[in-house]
Structures are given as C-alpha cells and as structure tokens.
C-alpha cells in the first residue's frame, strides 16, 4: 500500500506539473501576441508566421482587420497565412480584398495569382499574374509564379522568358532556386538536357535541401548517360525526402537498371506503399523481385498491377461512355429546339 501511495503521489505531482507547463505556455504565447499587438499588429503577425505560428498570426490579423477593415497589409498577410494553412476560399477572399484596397500593388496581385494557381484556378491565376508583372516587371515572385502557370498551359516559350527574368531578378538568392528548377522542366521538355542539368546544379547549390531539384537532376544526368551521377542525385533526393514516392521510384528503377535488384526492392516497395496507384513503381518492383529470386512476391505484384490496369481501363471506358451520353443528350436538345422552331414557323405561316 505504501508503494502504491507513493506512486499515486508521484503521478499526481506529474499531472500538476504538466498542467502548470501547459497553462504557462498558453499564457506566454498569448502574452507574446498581446505584447506584439501593442506595436504594429501586422509586423507582429509576420514575426509569428515566420516562426511557424500561423494560427496565432491569423488570429492577430483578424483582430487587426476588425479594428481597421481598410488595412491592405493586414488582408494581404492574412491571405498568405491562410494559403499556407490550406484554406483556399478564405485565402482568396482576403487577397482579393487586398487587391481591391491596393489595385496597383504587384505584391498583392502576385499573391492572389499564386493562391488561385495553388488552389487550381489556373486561368484566373494567369490573368492576375499577368496584371502583376505589367504593374511591376521587376517583381521577381510574380515573374516566377507566372512562369509556373504558363507551364500548366504548356506554353514553354513564354514560361522560359518569365522564369529567366525571375532568375535575373533574384540573383544569387536562395529564392532563385525555384525558377532554376522550373526552367529546367522547360529545357527537359525541349530535350535540352545539358541546359537542364546546369539549371538544376544551380538550384541545388542555392538550396541544398531542395529534394525535388535533386531528383530532377538525376533525371537530367540519366538522359546524358551519366549513370553514376544520376544514382548519386537520386540517393540524395531520397535522403532529403524519404516519403516522396517519385523519388523512391526513380532511385529503385535506377538501381534495377544498374543490375542491383536486391538494393532496388526496398525503394520500389516503399514507392508502391506511398503511392499504390503508381504503375511504374509496381512494374519495376515485380521486375526487381523476379531478378532477386522472389517469384511468389513478384507474381503477387503482377496481379496487383493487372488489377490496377483493368480498373483504370474500366474507369476510362466509363468516362468515355459518360462523354458520349452527354453529346447524345446535347444532340437531342438541339433537335428538340430545331423541331420547336420549325413547328413555330409552320404555325405562324399557316394562314
């Protein structure tokens, strides 16, 4: 009983200590927000957002907007914070209000265009970002984001121009890594692999933790028949981003191509786990398992792949049938309209 009592006492003290720490943390954070708010609330919110406290920053900005609804800076920053939180409609509303209050601001137009593109409205994003660069051609983020949107439309020539402009404006800043990475995509599409490799080397030198750039660098090196360099780049990408299914697939596939099936298997298994719908991962996984002397597992993966392909074919047929049905219905509507017009014409001209 004595030991039990002592254990209960220790647990009770631990609970009290944990509660005290929690209360202190909340009070400290709220006190910090209040202290910041006594100065410039937008500046305080920007500092909170930079520290990763997006929710606290949003609350502070919402309070500032209630006090001063005509503050374009508060609407602009709140829209950016909400975008990072994945709140599409709220983000676009705030950024649209910032543009309304400050229509000649390239930053506001650029932020709205970025959010529209991020949440899937590429057409509207293109219009807004073109407005941003017309207001200020030297605003690098808008040039970069417009290049990204133009890639969505496969307008490689125009995308190249805006991305090159963004690279020039960003200079040697780490922010130039992203337009270098995007320009390499254009160059890859144009089969300019040496130029793509140069841009990607520049991207990873400016931002060494840029996993996607390392992965694409592997692709460029592979296209240039540099298997050793490709493997090194893929491995670096996977170290930086082990939950990236594409990076795992590329690394596993390269190991398989180099005759290292046993080393390829875990990466391809991980790729298939991360993205069960990935046909390249499943196809190369069954190949790697076969070469590694695991025929039963290879057969199981082949069955999974066959089932997936049948399901995709069924979905494609259903989609095609739906489109044909829509055309059929539209045709009926047109025929009915024409028939109605003919009857009306006959009625009017009967006498």
CSV table of N, CA, C and O in Angstrom, one decimal, residues 116-231:
chain,number,residue,atom,x,y,z
A,116,UNK,N,-4.6,31.5,-56.4
A,116,UNK,CA,-5.5,31.0,-57.4
A,116,UNK,C,-4.9,29.8,-58.1
A,116,UNK,O,-5.6,28.8,-58.3
A,117,UNK,N,-3.6,29.9,-58.4
A,117,UNK,CA,-2.9,28.7,-59.0
A,117,UNK,C,-2.8,27.6,-58.1
A,117,UNK,O,-3.0,26.4,-58.4
A,118,UNK,N,-2.5,27.9,-56.8
A,118,UNK,CA,-2.3,26.8,-55.8
A,118,UNK,C,-3.5,26.0,-55.6
A,118,UNK,O,-3.5,24.8,-55.4
A,119,UNK,N,-4.7,26.7,-55.6
A,119,UNK,CA,-6.0,26.1,-55.4
A,119,UNK,C,-6.7,25.7,-56.7
A,119,UNK,O,-7.9,25.3,-56.6
A,120,UNK,N,-6.0,25.7,-57.8
A,120,UNK,CA,-6.5,25.0,-59.0
A,120,UNK,C,-7.1,25.9,-60.1
A,120,UNK,O,-7.5,25.4,-61.1
A,121,UNK,N,-7.2,27.2,-59.9
A,121,UNK,CA,-7.9,28.0,-60.9
A,121,UNK,C,-6.8,28.7,-61.7
A,121,UNK,O,-6.4,29.8,-61.6
A,122,UNK,N,-6.2,27.9,-62.7
A,122,UNK,CA,-5.0,28.3,-63.4
A,122,UNK,C,-5.3,29.5,-64.4
A,122,UNK,O,-4.5,30.3,-64.6
A,123,UNK,N,-6.5,29.4,-65.0
A,123,UNK,CA,-6.9,30.5,-65.9
A,123,UNK,C,-6.9,31.9,-65.2
A,123,UNK,O,-6.4,32.8,-65.7
A,124,UNK,N,-7.6,31.9,-64.1
A,124,UNK,CA,-7.7,33.2,-63.3
A,124,UNK,C,-6.3,33.6,-62.8
A,124,UNK,O,-6.0,34.8,-62.8
A,125,UNK,N,-5.5,32.6,-62.4
A,125,UNK,CA,-4.2,32.9,-61.9
A,125,UNK,C,-3.3,33.5,-63.0
A,125,UNK,O,-2.6,34.5,-62.7
A,126,UNK,N,-3.5,33.0,-64.2
A,126,UNK,CA,-2.7,33.6,-65.3
A,126,UNK,C,-3.0,35.1,-65.6
A,126,UNK,O,-2.2,35.9,-65.7
A,127,UNK,N,-4.3,35.4,-65.6
A,127,UNK,CA,-4.8,36.7,-65.8
A,127,UNK,C,-4.2,37.7,-64.7
A,127,UNK,O,-3.7,38.8,-65.0
A,128,UNK,N,-4.4,37.2,-63.5
A,128,UNK,CA,-3.9,38.1,-62.3
A,128,UNK,C,-2.4,38.3,-62.3
A,128,UNK,O,-1.9,39.4,-62.1
A,129,UNK,N,-1.7,37.2,-62.6
A,129,UNK,CA,-0.2,37.3,-62.6
A,129,UNK,C,0.3,38.1,-63.7
A,129,UNK,O,1.3,38.9,-63.6
A,130,UNK,N,-0.4,38.1,-64.9
A,130,UNK,CA,0.0,39.0,-66.0
A,130,UNK,C,-0.2,40.4,-65.6
A,130,UNK,O,0.6,41.3,-66.0
A,131,UNK,N,-1.3,40.7,-64.8
A,131,UNK,CA,-1.5,42.0,-64.3
A,131,UNK,C,-0.4,42.4,-63.4
A,131,UNK,O,0.1,43.6,-63.5
A,132,UNK,N,0.0,41.5,-62.5
A,132,UNK,CA,1.1,41.8,-61.6
A,132,UNK,C,2.4,42.2,-62.3
A,132,UNK,O,3.0,43.2,-61.9
A,133,UNK,N,2.8,41.5,-63.3
A,133,UNK,CA,4.1,41.8,-64.0
A,133,UNK,C,3.9,43.0,-64.9
A,133,UNK,O,4.9,43.7,-65.2
A,134,UNK,N,2.7,43.3,-65.3
A,134,UNK,CA,2.5,44.6,-66.1
A,134,UNK,C,2.7,45.8,-65.1
A,134,UNK,O,3.1,46.8,-65.5
A,135,UNK,N,2.2,45.6,-63.9
A,135,UNK,CA,2.4,46.7,-62.9
A,135,UNK,C,3.8,46.9,-62.6
A,135,UNK,O,4.3,48.1,-62.5
A,136,UNK,N,4.6,45.8,-62.3
A,136,UNK,CA,6.0,45.9,-61.9
A,136,UNK,C,6.7,44.7,-62.5
A,136,UNK,O,6.8,43.7,-62.0
A,137,UNK,N,7.4,44.9,-63.7
A,137,UNK,CA,8.1,43.8,-64.3
A,137,UNK,C,9.3,43.4,-63.5
A,137,UNK,O,9.8,42.3,-63.8
A,138,UNK,N,9.7,44.1,-62.5
A,138,UNK,CA,10.9,43.8,-61.7
A,138,UNK,C,10.5,43.1,-60.4
A,138,UNK,O,11.3,42.9,-59.5
A,139,UNK,N,9.2,42.7,-60.3
A,139,UNK,CA,8.7,41.9,-59.1
A,139,UNK,C,9.0,40.5,-59.4
A,139,UNK,O,8.2,39.8,-60.0
A,140,UNK,N,10.1,39.9,-58.8
A,140,UNK,CA,10.5,38.6,-59.2
A,140,UNK,C,9.5,37.5,-58.8
A,140,UNK,O,9.3,36.5,-59.6
A,141,UNK,N,8.9,37.5,-57.6
A,141,UNK,CA,7.9,36.4,-57.3
A,141,UNK,C,6.8,36.2,-58.3
A,141,UNK,O,6.4,35.1,-58.7
A,142,UNK,N,6.3,37.4,-58.9
A,142,UNK,CA,5.2,37.3,-59.9
A,142,UNK,C,5.7,36.7,-61.2
A,142,UNK,O,5.1,35.9,-61.8
A,143,UNK,N,7.0,37.1,-61.6
A,143,UNK,CA,7.6,36.5,-62.8
A,143,UNK,C,7.7,35.0,-62.6
A,143,UNK,O,7.4,34.2,-63.5
A,144,UNK,N,8.2,34.6,-61.5
A,144,UNK,CA,8.4,33.1,-61.2
A,144,UNK,C,7.1,32.4,-61.2
A,144,UNK,O,6.9,31.3,-61.9
A,145,UNK,N,6.1,32.9,-60.5
A,145,UNK,CA,4.8,32.2,-60.5
A,145,UNK,C,4.0,32.3,-61.8
A,145,UNK,O,3.3,31.3,-62.1
A,146,UNK,N,4.2,33.3,-62.6
A,146,UNK,CA,3.6,33.3,-63.9
A,146,UNK,C,4.3,32.3,-64.8
A,146,UNK,O,3.6,31.6,-65.6
A,147,UNK,N,5.6,32.1,-64.7
A,147,UNK,CA,6.3,31.0,-65.4
A,147,UNK,C,5.7,29.7,-65.0
A,147,UNK,O,5.5,28.8,-65.9
A,148,UNK,N,5.4,29.4,-63.8
A,148,UNK,CA,4.8,28.2,-63.3
A,148,UNK,C,3.5,28.0,-63.9
A,148,UNK,O,3.1,26.9,-64.4
A,149,UNK,N,2.6,29.0,-63.9
A,149,UNK,CA,1.3,28.9,-64.5
A,149,UNK,C,1.4,28.6,-66.0
A,149,UNK,O,0.6,27.8,-66.5
A,150,UNK,N,2.3,29.2,-66.7
A,150,UNK,CA,2.4,29.0,-68.1
A,150,UNK,C,2.9,27.6,-68.4
A,150,UNK,O,2.5,27.0,-69.5
A,151,UNK,N,3.6,27.0,-67.5
A,151,UNK,CA,4.0,25.6,-67.7
A,151,UNK,C,2.7,24.7,-67.6
A,151,UNK,O,2.6,23.7,-68.3
A,152,UNK,N,1.7,25.1,-66.8
A,152,UNK,CA,0.5,24.4,-66.7
A,152,UNK,C,-0.3,24.4,-68.1
A,152,UNK,O,-1.0,23.4,-68.4
A,153,UNK,N,0.0,25.4,-68.9
A,153,UNK,CA,-0.7,25.6,-70.2
A,153,UNK,C,0.2,25.1,-71.3
A,153,UNK,O,-0.1,25.3,-72.5
A,154,UNK,N,1.4,24.5,-71.0
A,154,UNK,CA,2.3,24.0,-72.0
A,154,UNK,C,2.8,25.1,-72.9
A,154,UNK,O,3.2,24.9,-74.0
A,155,UNK,N,2.8,26.3,-72.4
A,155,UNK,CA,3.4,27.5,-73.1
A,155,UNK,C,4.8,27.6,-72.8
A,155,UNK,O,5.2,28.6,-72.0
A,156,UNK,N,5.7,26.7,-73.3
A,156,UNK,CA,7.1,26.7,-72.9
A,156,UNK,C,7.9,27.9,-73.2
A,156,UNK,O,8.7,28.4,-72.4
A,157,UNK,N,7.6,28.5,-74.4
A,157,UNK,CA,8.3,29.7,-74.8
A,157,UNK,C,8.1,30.9,-73.9
A,157,UNK,O,9.1,31.5,-73.4
A,158,UNK,N,6.8,31.1,-73.6
A,158,UNK,CA,6.5,32.2,-72.7
A,158,UNK,C,7.0,32.0,-71.3
A,158,UNK,O,7.5,32.9,-70.6
A,159,UNK,N,6.8,30.7,-70.8
A,159,UNK,CA,7.3,30.3,-69.5
A,159,UNK,C,8.8,30.6,-69.3
A,159,UNK,O,9.3,31.1,-68.3
A,160,UNK,N,9.6,30.2,-70.3
A,160,UNK,CA,11.0,30.4,-70.3
A,160,UNK,C,11.4,31.8,-70.1
A,160,UNK,O,12.3,32.2,-69.3
A,161,UNK,N,10.7,32.7,-70.8
A,161,UNK,CA,11.0,34.2,-70.7
A,161,UNK,C,10.8,34.7,-69.3
A,161,UNK,O,11.6,35.4,-68.7
A,162,UNK,N,9.7,34.3,-68.7
A,162,UNK,CA,9.4,34.8,-67.3
A,162,UNK,C,10.3,34.2,-66.3
A,162,UNK,O,10.7,34.9,-65.3
A,163,UNK,N,10.6,32.9,-66.5
A,163,UNK,CA,11.5,32.3,-65.5
A,163,UNK,C,12.9,32.8,-65.6
A,163,UNK,O,13.6,33.0,-64.5
A,164,UNK,N,13.4,33.1,-66.8
A,164,UNK,CA,14.7,33.7,-67.0
A,164,UNK,C,14.7,35.1,-66.3
A,164,UNK,O,15.7,35.5,-65.7
A,165,UNK,N,13.6,35.9,-66.5
A,165,UNK,CA,13.5,37.2,-65.8
A,165,UNK,C,13.6,37.0,-64.3
A,165,UNK,O,14.2,37.8,-63.6
A,166,UNK,N,12.8,36.1,-63.8
A,166,UNK,CA,12.8,35.8,-62.3
A,166,UNK,C,14.2,35.5,-61.8
A,166,UNK,O,14.7,36.0,-60.8
A,167,UNK,N,14.9,34.6,-62.6
A,167,UNK,CA,16.3,34.2,-62.2
A,167,UNK,C,17.2,35.5,-62.1
A,167,UNK,O,18.0,35.6,-61.2
A,168,UNK,N,17.1,36.3,-63.1
A,168,UNK,CA,17.9,37.5,-63.2
A,168,UNK,C,17.6,38.4,-62.0
A,168,UNK,O,18.5,39.0,-61.4
A,169,UNK,N,16.3,38.6,-61.7
A,169,UNK,CA,15.9,39.5,-60.6
A,169,UNK,C,16.3,38.9,-59.2
A,169,UNK,O,16.7,39.7,-58.3
A,170,UNK,N,16.2,37.6,-59.0
A,170,UNK,CA,16.5,37.0,-57.7
A,170,UNK,C,18.1,37.0,-57.5
A,170,UNK,O,18.5,36.9,-56.4
A,171,UNK,N,18.8,36.9,-58.6
A,171,UNK,CA,20.3,36.9,-58.5
A,171,UNK,C,20.8,35.6,-57.8
A,171,UNK,O,20.4,34.5,-58.2
A,172,UNK,N,21.7,35.8,-56.9
A,172,UNK,CA,22.3,34.6,-56.2
A,172,UNK,C,21.5,34.3,-54.9
A,172,UNK,O,22.0,33.5,-54.1
A,173,UNK,N,20.3,34.8,-54.7
A,173,UNK,CA,19.5,34.5,-53.6
A,173,UNK,C,19.0,33.0,-53.7
A,173,UNK,O,18.8,32.5,-54.8
A,174,UNK,N,18.7,32.4,-52.5
A,174,UNK,CA,18.2,31.1,-52.5
A,174,UNK,C,16.8,31.0,-53.2
A,174,UNK,O,16.4,29.9,-53.6
A,175,UNK,N,16.2,32.1,-53.2
A,175,UNK,CA,14.8,32.2,-53.9
A,175,UNK,C,14.9,31.9,-55.4
A,175,UNK,O,14.0,31.6,-56.0
A,176,UNK,N,16.1,32.1,-56.0
A,176,UNK,CA,16.3,31.8,-57.4
A,176,UNK,C,16.3,30.3,-57.7
A,176,UNK,O,16.2,29.9,-58.9
A,177,UNK,N,16.4,29.5,-56.7
A,177,UNK,CA,16.5,28.0,-56.9
A,177,UNK,C,15.2,27.5,-57.6
A,177,UNK,O,15.3,26.7,-58.5
A,178,UNK,N,14.1,28.1,-57.2
A,178,UNK,CA,12.8,27.5,-57.7
A,178,UNK,C,12.6,27.9,-59.2
A,178,UNK,O,12.3,27.0,-60.0
A,179,UNK,N,12.9,29.1,-59.6
A,179,UNK,CA,12.8,29.4,-61.1
A,179,UNK,C,13.8,28.6,-61.9
A,179,UNK,O,13.6,28.2,-63.0
A,180,UNK,N,15.0,28.4,-61.3
A,180,UNK,CA,16.0,27.5,-62.0
A,180,UNK,C,15.4,26.1,-62.2
A,180,UNK,O,15.6,25.5,-63.3
A,181,UNK,N,14.8,25.6,-61.2
A,181,UNK,CA,14.2,24.3,-61.2
A,181,UNK,C,13.0,24.2,-62.2
A,181,UNK,O,13.0,23.2,-63.0
A,182,UNK,N,12.2,25.2,-62.3
A,182,UNK,CA,11.1,25.3,-63.3
A,182,UNK,C,11.7,25.4,-64.7
A,182,UNK,O,11.2,24.8,-65.6
A,183,UNK,N,12.7,26.3,-64.9
A,183,UNK,CA,13.3,26.4,-66.2
A,183,UNK,C,13.9,25.1,-66.7
A,183,UNK,O,13.8,24.8,-67.9
A,184,UNK,N,14.4,24.3,-65.8
A,184,UNK,CA,14.9,23.0,-66.2
A,184,UNK,C,13.8,22.1,-66.7
A,184,UNK,O,14.1,21.3,-67.6
A,185,UNK,N,12.6,22.3,-66.2
A,185,UNK,CA,11.5,21.5,-66.7
A,185,UNK,C,11.2,21.8,-68.2
A,185,UNK,O,10.9,21.0,-69.0
A,186,UNK,N,11.2,23.1,-68.4
A,186,UNK,CA,11.0,23.5,-69.8
A,186,UNK,C,12.1,23.0,-70.7
A,186,UNK,O,11.9,22.4,-71.8
A,187,UNK,N,13.4,23.1,-70.3
A,187,UNK,CA,14.5,22.6,-71.1
A,187,UNK,C,14.4,21.1,-71.3
A,187,UNK,O,14.8,20.5,-72.3
A,188,UNK,N,14.0,20.4,-70.2
A,188,UNK,CA,13.8,18.9,-70.3
A,188,UNK,C,12.7,18.6,-71.4
A,188,UNK,O,12.9,17.7,-72.2
A,189,UNK,N,11.6,19.3,-71.3
A,189,UNK,CA,10.6,19.1,-72.3
A,189,UNK,C,11.1,19.3,-73.7
A,189,UNK,O,10.6,18.7,-74.7
A,190,UNK,N,12.0,20.3,-73.9
A,190,UNK,CA,12.6,20.6,-75.2
A,190,UNK,C,13.8,19.7,-75.5
A,190,UNK,O,14.5,19.9,-76.5
A,191,UNK,N,14.1,18.7,-74.6
A,191,UNK,CA,15.2,17.8,-74.8
A,191,UNK,C,16.6,18.5,-74.7
A,191,UNK,O,17.5,18.1,-75.4
A,192,UNK,N,16.6,19.7,-74.0
A,192,UNK,CA,17.9,20.4,-73.9
A,192,UNK,C,18.5,20.0,-72.5
A,192,UNK,O,18.5,20.7,-71.5
A,193,UNK,N,18.9,18.7,-72.5
A,193,UNK,CA,19.3,18.1,-71.2
A,193,UNK,C,20.6,18.8,-70.5
A,193,UNK,O,20.6,18.8,-69.3
A,194,UNK,N,21.5,19.2,-71.3
A,194,UNK,CA,22.7,19.9,-70.8
A,194,UNK,C,22.3,21.2,-70.1
A,194,UNK,O,22.8,21.5,-69.0
A,195,UNK,N,21.4,22.0,-70.7
A,195,UNK,CA,20.9,23.2,-70.1
A,195,UNK,C,20.1,22.9,-68.8
A,195,UNK,O,20.3,23.6,-67.8
A,196,UNK,N,19.3,21.8,-68.9
A,196,UNK,CA,18.6,21.4,-67.7
A,196,UNK,C,19.5,21.1,-66.5
A,196,UNK,O,19.3,21.4,-65.4
A,197,UNK,N,20.5,20.3,-66.9
A,197,UNK,CA,21.5,19.9,-65.8
A,197,UNK,C,22.1,21.1,-65.2
A,197,UNK,O,22.3,21.2,-64.0
A,198,UNK,N,22.5,22.1,-66.0
A,198,UNK,CA,23.1,23.4,-65.5
A,198,UNK,C,22.2,24.1,-64.5
A,198,UNK,O,22.6,24.5,-63.5
A,199,UNK,N,20.9,24.2,-65.0
A,199,UNK,CA,19.9,24.9,-64.1
A,199,UNK,C,19.7,24.1,-62.8
A,199,UNK,O,19.6,24.8,-61.7
A,200,UNK,N,19.6,22.8,-62.9
A,200,UNK,CA,19.4,22.0,-61.7
A,200,UNK,C,20.6,22.0,-60.7
A,200,UNK,O,20.5,22.1,-59.5
A,201,UNK,N,21.8,22.0,-61.3
A,201,UNK,CA,23.0,22.2,-60.5
A,201,UNK,C,23.0,23.5,-59.7
A,201,UNK,O,23.4,23.6,-58.6
A,202,UNK,N,22.5,24.5,-60.5
A,202,UNK,CA,22.5,25.9,-59.8
A,202,UNK,C,21.4,25.9,-58.7
A,202,UNK,O,21.6,26.4,-57.7
A,203,UNK,N,20.3,25.2,-59.0
A,203,UNK,CA,19.2,25.1,-58.0
A,203,UNK,C,19.7,24.5,-56.7
A,203,UNK,O,19.4,25.0,-55.6
A,204,UNK,N,20.3,23.4,-56.8
A,204,UNK,CA,20.8,22.6,-55.6
A,204,UNK,C,21.9,23.3,-54.9
A,204,UNK,O,22.2,23.1,-53.7
A,205,UNK,N,22.7,24.1,-55.7
A,205,UNK,CA,23.8,24.9,-55.0
A,205,UNK,C,23.2,26.0,-54.2
A,205,UNK,O,23.7,26.4,-53.1
A,206,UNK,N,22.1,26.6,-54.7
A,206,UNK,CA,21.5,27.7,-54.0
A,206,UNK,C,20.6,27.2,-52.8
A,206,UNK,O,20.4,27.9,-51.8
A,207,UNK,N,20.0,26.1,-53.0
A,207,UNK,CA,19.1,25.5,-52.0
A,207,UNK,C,19.5,24.0,-51.8
A,207,UNK,O,18.8,23.2,-52.5
A,208,UNK,N,20.5,23.7,-51.0
A,208,UNK,CA,20.9,22.3,-50.9
A,208,UNK,C,19.9,21.3,-50.4
A,208,UNK,O,20.1,20.1,-50.7
A,209,UNK,N,18.8,21.8,-49.8
A,209,UNK,CA,17.8,20.8,-49.3
A,209,UNK,C,16.6,20.7,-50.2
A,209,UNK,O,15.5,20.2,-49.8
A,210,UNK,N,16.8,21.1,-51.5
A,210,UNK,CA,15.7,21.1,-52.4
A,210,UNK,C,15.6,19.7,-53.1
A,210,UNK,O,16.2,19.4,-54.1
A,211,UNK,N,14.8,18.9,-52.4
A,211,UNK,CA,14.8,17.4,-52.8
A,211,UNK,C,14.3,17.2,-54.2
A,211,UNK,O,14.8,16.4,-55.0
A,212,UNK,N,13.2,17.9,-54.6
A,212,UNK,CA,12.7,17.8,-56.0
A,212,UNK,C,13.7,18.1,-57.1
A,212,UNK,O,13.8,17.5,-58.1
A,213,UNK,N,14.5,19.1,-56.8
A,213,UNK,CA,15.6,19.5,-57.7
A,213,UNK,C,16.6,18.4,-57.8
A,213,UNK,O,17.1,18.1,-58.9
A,214,UNK,N,17.0,17.8,-56.7
A,214,UNK,CA,18.0,16.7,-56.8
A,214,UNK,C,17.4,15.6,-57.6
A,214,UNK,O,18.1,14.9,-58.4
A,215,UNK,N,16.1,15.3,-57.4
A,215,UNK,CA,15.5,14.2,-58.1
A,215,UNK,C,15.5,14.4,-59.6
A,215,UNK,O,15.8,13.6,-60.4
A,216,UNK,N,15.1,15.7,-60.0
A,216,UNK,CA,15.2,16.0,-61.4
A,216,UNK,C,16.6,16.1,-62.0
A,216,UNK,O,16.8,15.8,-63.2
A,217,UNK,N,17.5,16.4,-61.1
A,217,UNK,CA,18.9,16.4,-61.6
A,217,UNK,C,19.3,15.0,-61.9
A,217,UNK,O,20.1,14.8,-62.9
A,218,UNK,N,18.9,14.0,-61.2
A,218,UNK,CA,19.1,12.6,-61.5
A,218,UNK,C,18.6,12.3,-62.9
A,218,UNK,O,19.2,11.6,-63.7
A,219,UNK,N,17.4,12.8,-63.2
A,219,UNK,CA,16.7,12.5,-64.5
A,219,UNK,C,17.6,13.2,-65.6
A,219,UNK,O,17.8,12.5,-66.7
A,220,UNK,N,18.0,14.4,-65.4
A,220,UNK,CA,18.8,15.1,-66.4
A,220,UNK,C,20.2,14.3,-66.7
A,220,UNK,O,20.6,14.1,-67.8
A,221,UNK,N,20.8,13.9,-65.6
A,221,UNK,CA,22.1,13.2,-65.7
A,221,UNK,C,21.8,11.8,-66.4
A,221,UNK,O,22.7,11.4,-67.2
A,222,UNK,N,20.7,11.2,-66.1
A,222,UNK,CA,20.4,9.9,-66.7
A,222,UNK,C,20.2,10.1,-68.2
A,222,UNK,O,20.7,9.3,-69.0
A,223,UNK,N,19.6,11.2,-68.6
A,223,UNK,CA,19.4,11.4,-70.1
A,223,UNK,C,20.7,11.7,-70.8
A,223,UNK,O,20.8,11.5,-72.0
A,224,UNK,N,21.7,12.2,-70.0
A,224,UNK,CA,23.0,12.4,-70.5
A,224,UNK,C,24.0,11.2,-70.4
A,224,UNK,O,25.2,11.4,-70.5
A,225,UNK,N,23.4,10.1,-70.0
A,225,UNK,CA,24.1,8.8,-69.9
A,225,UNK,C,25.1,8.8,-68.7
A,225,UNK,O,26.1,8.1,-68.8
A,226,UNK,N,24.9,9.7,-67.7
A,226,UNK,CA,25.7,9.7,-66.6
A,226,UNK,C,25.1,8.9,-65.4
A,226,UNK,O,24.5,9.5,-64.5
A,227,UNK,N,25.2,7.6,-65.5
A,227,UNK,CA,24.5,6.7,-64.6
A,227,UNK,C,25.0,6.9,-63.1
A,227,UNK,O,24.2,6.9,-62.2
A,228,UNK,N,26.3,7.1,-63.0
A,228,UNK,CA,26.8,7.3,-61.7
A,228,UNK,C,26.3,8.6,-61.0
A,228,UNK,O,25.9,8.6,-59.9
A,229,UNK,N,26.3,9.7,-61.8
A,229,UNK,CA,25.8,10.9,-61.3
A,229,UNK,C,24.4,10.9,-61.0
A,229,UNK,O,23.9,11.5,-60.0
A,230,UNK,N,23.6,10.2,-61.9
A,230,UNK,CA,22.2,10.1,-61.7
A,230,UNK,C,21.9,9.4,-60.4
A,230,UNK,O,21.0,9.8,-59.6
A,231,UNK,N,22.6,8.3,-60.1
A,231,UNK,CA,22.3,7.5,-58.9
A,231,UNK,C,22.6,8.3,-57.7
A,231,UNK,O,21.9,8.3,-56.7
